[in-house]
Amino acid sequence: MASIRLENITKKFKNTTAVNNISLMIADGEFFCILGPPGAGKTTLLRIIVGLEKPDEGSVIIGDDAVNEIHPSKRDISMIFQNLALYPDKTVFENIAFPLRQQKIEDEEIEKRVVEVAKHLKIDWLFEKIPSQLSGGERQRVAIGRAIVRQPKAYLMDEPLSNLDALLRLEMRVALKELQTNLKETFVYVTHDQVEALSMGDRIAVLNQGKLQQVDDPAIIYRMPNNMFVATILGNPPMNFLKCLLRRKNGTLQIEHAAFTLNSEDKKVFSLLKAGVGATGIVLGFRPEDIKIHLSKPGTVSIPAEIYVTEPLGSETIVDIKLGDNVIKVLAPPDFVGEPGQSVWITANTHKLHLFDESSHECVFHATEKSAFTIEA
Amino acid sequence: MANIVLDKLVKRFGKQVAVNELSLEIKDREFVAILGPSGCGKTTTMNMISGLLKPDAGTVRFDGSVMNNIPPGKRGVGFMFQNYAVFTYLSVYDNIAFGLRIRKMETEQIDKEVQEVARLLQIRHLLSMPASNLSINDMQKVALARSMVVKPQIFLLDEPLSNLDAALRNVMRAELKKIQQELGQTTVYVTHDQVEAMSLADRIAVMNFAVLQQYDAPHNIYNRPKNLFVANFIGSPTINFFEGRYRGGEFNLKDFSAGKMSVSKENKKQVDDSIRGEDIVLGIRPEHLKVGSSRDGVSGLKAKIVSVEPLGSKTIVYMHPDGNPSAILKSSMDSDFKPKIGEMTSLIINEKNLYLFDKKSADLVMRFGS
Amino acid sequence: MEQKLYVKVLKFFLIVFVTMLFFFPIYWIFSMAFKPFPEWTAAGGKIYWFPNNPTFNNFRAIFSRKLEMSPIAGTAIRPILNSLTVSIIGTAIAMVVGIFAAYGISRYKAGGNLPFMLLQLRMFPPIAIIIPIMIMWAFLRMIDTWYGLAIIYGVVTLPFSVWLMKTFFDDIPKELDEAAIVDGCSNIGAFFKVVMPLAKGGIASSALFVFILNWSDFLIALILTDRRWTTIPVHISKLQSAMVGALYGPKAALGMIAAVPPIVFGILIQKYLVRGFTFGAIKK
């Protein structure tokens, strides 16, 4: 049981900065996900916490103790590696018992604890086997068993589910979340899979190119992304972006695209114009589920468009829509039928739109119920 | 213009049967996906169409003429493989022009064709770059361009998107579909990803253990899967299965402490007629299995919520049925649904969404509501 | 594809021919060792393909105190013991130093590019460096001593052991050491408790390889020994007679004896050898 605090951690490998000035506070008993694409520095960050890498700058604090100078074997943190790193020549029992053996615990006590953990994970009938004789899911459980048997201060996991097939991954995801709910221990979970992060994390930290992009609840990160990167990495299909022009006209502010215009009277949007944001252009972002497609012209204000291609998925249909020179993805119900080239009309959920600065990619404005836009075709 | 007919194709590797009596008809201009888990024989099938492998029995016909003894280079097929072979020592332009130059086409004509393909794939700005400097995503597009530029009548694609990152895979999927619709070559697409197969193909051939399971339009594969394997393989999250027995107008489902579910009067006769044995499996897709108590169709089945996946556009709820804590049920709910973990909840099932399978043969025997 | 019959037959004979080519020298040394004097001298130009009158005389001859036909060579007991002593100690030196060096290079990239530059030195033919070494050894009074020979054997084969062991350590996923460290081992503890047991096969097969190199050395032993610490290869070369020239029968007998230790060693570690050679296959 311990919190983990990172203060201004920086780590360079030769010319690349793997982790760039990151500060994080992971609360005691929290399921904390670190999400990012390959090469974002998330594994390096994990290895710094456990002590397999030394940060060039900054400090790691576990509980109340700074552990920078403490050897990983003394930090009392367990880690599950991406390839699990089970000891291939040792039996399942010895694999799980290994961390206890290092603590000079009596054999009887070791046996008792290993059996207890294995029973809980339903792998106690595999004790005599070696890892190569196990299935993917069983190996996973042995790795979890080895991690929890010594009751460490925190658990670190580096994409432990990435080598499993889809069905097993789902099962293990549920099992891991259940385990954490029961143990109430600190879990730090690294992944590149947004579904894993959304489904397991109490909070998510999004990382890109060594820099922290956003830390928050899954729902908030999804609804209010800090920048275009965060908006893209969460959600499938990801958020649509349209490059627009920002200008003032007759006391309202207009966001202009070839196919439509948005009007806003929100003061915050006005201040953007003053601050010079979006001087070259501004990017309008919206999620595929916030757009509705109409096969005939609806009564409300709608934007005429044309179907580019449809992708039926069974439970829903992704419709690619041509809007000016851009193609956007829209989620439609499973029974949606449309031909490429067919004319349609779209309406948008105007309080779920976002504006991003084109040059910095930062989000400058989230629309809300109060400050929704109005559409002009 | 070409149609492809596979007639009772068999391919063995030693004692292992890789493809067993596969018959498939692919129409001209059709986009067919061969879908299955790894080792199901899908790539072997593809290699027999291209000519890289010779079938042990059966015939491959293009437009009626037997192709069995025609070498791959003479079949007029274009390939694209999983690990795209791009010549890194050539420029992008030379890569794309490669096949045309082999065919001794005139320089002007080559230039026209290359530019056209590059425009279609939006890689015109890359043409003068050396291929070694490309990102994986662009490399994929170059490989695609190279196989497209020779205008094959038949286009064979072997998991072409599997090495791309998720974001680009989404974009390329739509592009690929668009391009095929524009060019209209007969296309065979091998994949293990059901999303790709569903979204791209006109028809899907689902394979497992060397045997064709079902060959139909995506919509039918999803809504009328022929057997448990197909039902389970298509759809994400996967379909829910309830094992149990049927007797006297009533299902008794094993995983629930109170697992009785009676069939409505309208459907009882049809169930009685189509059922083959007492042991059955009921299937219901996650988007049709709802959680809560207020709506119609409460089934009396109970389950404990163990995990929740807020996916933004929807929320997936995972549950253990109350009689079996190792089984997992999946329900797809609206994104504003906020369940409590650990809570016991009722399942809402509308009879018309049920799939009824015979347990012994694993075949679909009845689809409610149709 | 079905093969034509004549292709199959041709293939079969080719395989038989090549196999015979490989096995003939082994057969020849075996048959020579048991041939009596007239047969191995092939007097009168007649070649005996099989020992017509098998005898142990050649073995008796090499173990007799004084070889009648060759006044310069004494009994072979001493060279056999010498060979065993220096080869085993030389191998031990190469292996102990090699294992740690290889682990350091594999895991901690110790020394940067230097190890590989040193390995390249091994490409020097021994003849190019043996004279300066002889002068050094003479200066250090290590000529014709067991330690003088053992040390040079260890040094000369060290690059091979480092190279071989490094590839074995490279094949063991780094995460295993790291998992052990996180599980509570010190760095060196992780090496002994997790990596060493996994590298057993690699260590055994490298040791066999290095041992064979040392065991079959002729040049170094010839130059750095004189009388007391001559080894088997040197002794074999001394089996000469003024009357009949090379004593092929006794040479073959001693050669057969020389083949025994590597074979025994090989059989003892066979279990690990197979494992060592297929190590790449066992990891995921």
XYZ file of N, CA, C and O in Angstrom, chain A residues 122 167 170-171 173-174 177-178 181 194-195 198-200 218-219 222 232 235-238 289 307-316 318 320 327 329 331 334 340-341, chain B residues 122 167 170-171 173-175 177-178 181 194-195 198-200 218-219 222 232 235-238 287 304 306-314 318 320 325-326 328 330 341:
328
model
N -6.769 -19.852 -9.436
C -7.155 -21.127 -10.057
C -6.034 -21.737 -10.890
O -6.241 -22.214 -12.004
N -10.128 -12.781 -27.311
C -11.071 -13.320 -26.343
C -10.451 -13.414 -24.953
O -11.035 -13.019 -23.948
N -9.870 -10.066 -23.278
C -11.074 -9.546 -22.640
C -11.257 -10.186 -21.269
O -11.505 -9.512 -20.279
N -11.075 -11.498 -21.223
C -11.247 -12.229 -19.974
C -10.248 -11.738 -18.917
O -10.602 -11.519 -17.769
N -8.705 -8.899 -18.846
C -8.981 -7.509 -18.501
C -9.979 -7.468 -17.352
O -9.802 -6.766 -16.366
N -11.025 -8.276 -17.497
C -12.035 -8.334 -16.444
C -11.409 -8.877 -15.166
O -11.620 -8.346 -14.066
N -9.122 -6.267 -13.442
C -9.890 -5.194 -12.798
C -10.532 -5.713 -11.512
O -10.530 -5.037 -10.486
N -11.024 -6.946 -11.570
C -11.606 -7.562 -10.376
C -10.564 -7.700 -9.275
O -10.816 -7.426 -8.112
N -9.831 -4.435 -7.710
C -10.946 -4.004 -6.867
C -10.890 -4.732 -5.525
O -11.166 -4.147 -4.478
N -6.274 1.904 -26.254
C -7.191 2.834 -25.589
C -8.335 2.105 -24.883
O -8.814 2.569 -23.859
N -8.726 0.946 -25.418
C -9.817 0.210 -24.785
C -9.396 -0.266 -23.395
O -10.144 -0.149 -22.427
N -9.316 2.825 -21.086
C -10.656 3.312 -20.750
C -11.367 2.345 -19.808
O -12.095 2.759 -18.907
N -11.169 1.041 -20.042
C -11.965 0.092 -19.284
C -11.391 -0.200 -17.916
O -12.122 -0.553 -17.007
N -10.096 -0.068 -17.726
C -9.535 -0.445 -16.437
C -9.140 0.738 -15.560
O -9.191 0.655 -14.340
N -11.075 8.746 -17.154
C -11.316 8.341 -18.544
C -12.415 9.163 -19.213
O -12.237 9.643 -20.332
N -13.525 9.365 -18.516
C -14.646 10.064 -19.135
C -14.284 11.499 -19.472
O -14.658 12.018 -20.537
N -11.961 11.685 -22.423
C -12.709 11.430 -23.653
C -13.525 12.651 -24.053
O -13.573 13.025 -25.214
N -7.221 12.056 -30.564
C -7.078 10.991 -31.549
C -6.867 9.642 -30.897
O -7.369 8.629 -31.362
N -10.910 6.747 -28.419
C -12.075 6.674 -29.289
C -11.768 5.927 -30.570
O -10.703 6.077 -31.140
N -12.689 5.072 -30.987
C -12.506 4.322 -32.217
C -13.847 4.225 -32.931
O -14.781 3.644 -32.410
N -13.986 4.752 -34.118
C -13.006 5.566 -34.852
C -12.679 6.853 -34.099
O -13.503 7.322 -33.316
N -11.499 7.416 -34.341
C -11.091 8.611 -33.584
C -11.865 9.860 -33.988
O -12.655 9.835 -34.915
N -19.730 9.756 -33.141
C -21.071 9.488 -32.620
C -21.878 10.766 -32.412
O -23.064 10.703 -32.096
N -22.190 10.554 -49.446
C -21.545 9.361 -48.869
C -20.314 9.020 -49.685
O -20.351 8.992 -50.920
N -19.193 8.780 -48.995
C -17.944 8.407 -49.638
C -17.882 6.889 -49.713
O -17.702 6.303 -50.765
N -18.073 6.256 -48.586
C -18.055 4.802 -48.536
C -18.715 4.387 -47.218
O -18.741 5.167 -46.268
N -19.294 3.188 -47.168
C -19.878 2.721 -45.899
C -19.133 1.481 -45.430
O -18.690 0.669 -46.227
N -18.993 1.362 -44.120
C -18.310 0.219 -43.535
C -19.212 -0.426 -42.491
O -19.184 -0.045 -41.332
N -20.012 -1.412 -42.879
C -20.887 -2.051 -41.900
C -20.084 -2.948 -40.964
O -19.208 -3.677 -41.408
N -20.331 -2.858 -39.666
C -19.602 -3.678 -38.711
C -20.506 -4.686 -38.024
O -20.079 -5.404 -37.142
N -21.761 -4.725 -38.373
C -22.662 -5.656 -37.713
C -23.437 -4.988 -36.604
O -24.647 -4.853 -36.675
N -22.716 -4.527 -35.559
C -23.423 -3.880 -34.457
C -23.632 -2.401 -34.718
O -24.423 -1.739 -34.051
N -22.890 -1.870 -35.677
C -23.064 -0.473 -36.076
C -22.444 -0.319 -37.462
O -21.818 -1.237 -37.962
N -20.013 2.287 -39.829
C -19.246 3.519 -39.971
C -19.524 4.054 -41.372
O -19.372 3.324 -42.349
N -18.402 6.881 -44.028
C -17.459 7.932 -44.379
C -18.199 8.926 -45.256
O -18.774 8.555 -46.269
N -13.002 14.056 -45.706
C -13.821 12.871 -45.446
C -13.887 12.688 -43.931
O -12.865 12.694 -43.251
N -15.669 10.482 -40.537
C -16.289 9.210 -40.178
C -17.435 9.465 -39.213
O -17.289 10.217 -38.252
N -20.761 7.535 -37.037
C -21.342 6.263 -36.615
C -22.844 6.260 -36.900
O -23.553 7.189 -36.543
N -26.801 -0.097 -37.209
C -26.395 -1.250 -38.039
C -27.211 -1.400 -39.319
O -26.717 -1.924 -40.305
N -22.340 4.766 -52.152
C -21.344 5.821 -52.367
C -21.861 6.832 -53.389
O -22.452 6.454 -54.394
N -21.667 8.098 -53.088
C -22.113 9.138 -53.993
C -23.507 9.655 -53.678
O -23.913 10.700 -54.168
N -2.949 9.328 -52.833
C -2.440 10.545 -52.199
C -0.995 10.409 -51.761
O -0.624 10.686 -50.617
N -4.864 4.147 -36.154
C -5.488 5.315 -36.767
C -5.460 5.204 -38.284
O -6.455 5.425 -38.966
N -7.773 2.590 -39.885
C -9.126 3.105 -40.070
C -9.284 3.852 -41.378
O -10.257 3.670 -42.101
N -8.291 4.714 -41.648
C -8.362 5.534 -42.850
C -8.180 4.671 -44.093
O -8.933 4.776 -45.060
N -8.693 1.581 -44.527
C -9.800 0.657 -44.750
C -10.824 1.311 -45.674
O -11.242 0.729 -46.673
N -11.168 2.530 -45.332
C -12.143 3.241 -46.155
C -11.579 3.511 -47.542
O -12.282 3.373 -48.550
N -10.289 3.877 -47.602
C -9.660 4.174 -48.895
C -9.670 2.949 -49.800
O -9.982 3.031 -50.983
N -11.613 0.433 -49.758
C -12.950 0.119 -50.234
C -13.335 1.048 -51.389
O -13.867 0.625 -52.401
N -13.003 2.325 -51.203
C -13.317 3.321 -52.212
C -12.609 2.998 -53.529
O -13.210 3.018 -54.608
N -14.064 0.064 -55.288
C -15.339 0.397 -55.923
C -15.130 1.186 -57.201
O -15.867 1.048 -58.164
N -12.149 -9.508 -38.043
C -13.524 -9.518 -38.494
C -14.028 -8.112 -38.848
O -14.889 -7.962 -39.708
N -13.451 -7.094 -38.209
C -13.886 -5.727 -38.520
C -13.549 -5.390 -39.975
O -14.370 -4.853 -40.713
N -15.893 -7.439 -42.290
C -17.257 -6.919 -42.275
C -17.357 -5.617 -43.052
O -18.284 -5.407 -43.833
N -16.404 -4.710 -42.804
C -16.559 -3.372 -43.355
C -16.205 -3.311 -44.833
O -16.714 -2.470 -45.552
N -15.320 -4.199 -45.294
C -14.848 -4.079 -46.666
C -15.625 -4.917 -47.666
O -15.898 -4.494 -48.775
N -21.939 -9.788 -45.449
C -21.642 -9.461 -44.050
C -22.893 -9.414 -43.170
O -22.895 -9.948 -42.061
N -23.918 -8.801 -43.696
C -25.152 -8.633 -42.934
C -25.710 -9.993 -42.513
O -26.131 -10.191 -41.379
N -23.555 -11.831 -39.944
C -23.732 -11.282 -38.598
C -25.070 -11.698 -38.001
O -25.150 -12.087 -36.849
N -19.417 -16.680 -32.949
C -18.448 -16.231 -31.967
C -17.344 -15.400 -32.610
O -16.781 -14.506 -31.989
N -18.209 -10.093 -34.686
C -18.812 -9.194 -33.712
C -17.851 -8.889 -32.575
O -17.131 -9.764 -32.115
N -17.830 -7.648 -32.157
C -16.980 -7.259 -31.043
C -17.737 -6.249 -30.190
O -18.197 -5.243 -30.701
N -17.883 -6.457 -28.875
C -17.506 -7.652 -28.136
C -18.240 -8.882 -28.677
O -19.265 -8.737 -29.333
N -17.714 -10.052 -28.367
C -18.271 -11.267 -28.940
C -19.668 -11.551 -28.384
O -20.052 -11.064 -27.328
N -25.189 -5.980 -27.960
C -26.027 -4.783 -28.125
C -27.504 -5.087 -27.896
O -28.315 -4.176 -27.781
N -23.958 -10.525 -11.981
C -23.252 -9.565 -11.146
C -22.299 -8.754 -12.020
O -21.507 -9.313 -12.777
N -19.125 -6.977 -13.031
C -17.746 -7.075 -12.548
C -16.818 -6.038 -13.156
O -15.782 -5.711 -12.584
N -17.164 -5.528 -14.320
C -16.265 -4.562 -14.931
C -17.033 -3.726 -15.935
O -18.000 -4.190 -16.526
N -16.586 -2.499 -16.104
C -17.282 -1.594 -17.008
C -16.264 -0.943 -17.925
O -15.193 -0.552 -17.495
N -16.587 -0.893 -19.189
C -15.695 -0.271 -20.151
C -16.369 0.938 -20.754
O -17.183 0.795 -21.649
N -16.079 2.133 -20.278
C -16.693 3.311 -20.901
C -15.909 3.626 -22.180
O -14.822 4.156 -22.115
N -16.453 3.264 -23.306
C -15.716 3.463 -24.557
C -16.034 4.798 -25.190
O -15.719 5.049 -26.326
N -16.677 5.667 -24.439
C -16.974 6.988 -24.982
C -18.288 6.980 -25.713
O -19.265 7.550 -25.256
N -18.332 6.294 -26.859
C -19.575 6.302 -27.622
C -20.565 5.287 -27.079
O -21.756 5.371 -27.341
N -20.064 4.286 -26.347
C -20.965 3.355 -25.691
C -20.233 2.799 -24.476
O -19.041 3.055 -24.292
N -19.486 -5.793 -18.205
C -19.141 -7.207 -18.084
C -19.751 -7.761 -16.807
O -19.712 -7.115 -15.758
N -20.744 -11.542 -14.423
C -20.761 -12.984 -14.213
C -22.215 -13.388 -14.018
O -22.892 -12.809 -13.170
N -19.502 -18.112 -11.743
C -18.608 -16.943 -11.676
C -17.439 -16.989 -12.645
O -16.663 -16.042 -12.695
N -17.288 -18.056 -13.418
C -16.173 -18.016 -14.364
C -16.637 -17.669 -15.784
O -15.815 -17.464 -16.668
N -18.397 -15.086 -18.511
C -18.480 -13.625 -18.632
C -19.555 -13.247 -19.652
O -19.590 -13.778 -20.755
N -21.440 -10.020 -21.740
C -21.134 -8.687 -22.214
C -22.415 -7.983 -22.632
O -23.231 -8.576 -23.332
N -20.137 -1.371 -9.825
C -19.430 -2.646 -9.861
C -19.780 -3.451 -8.620
O -19.856 -2.925 -7.513
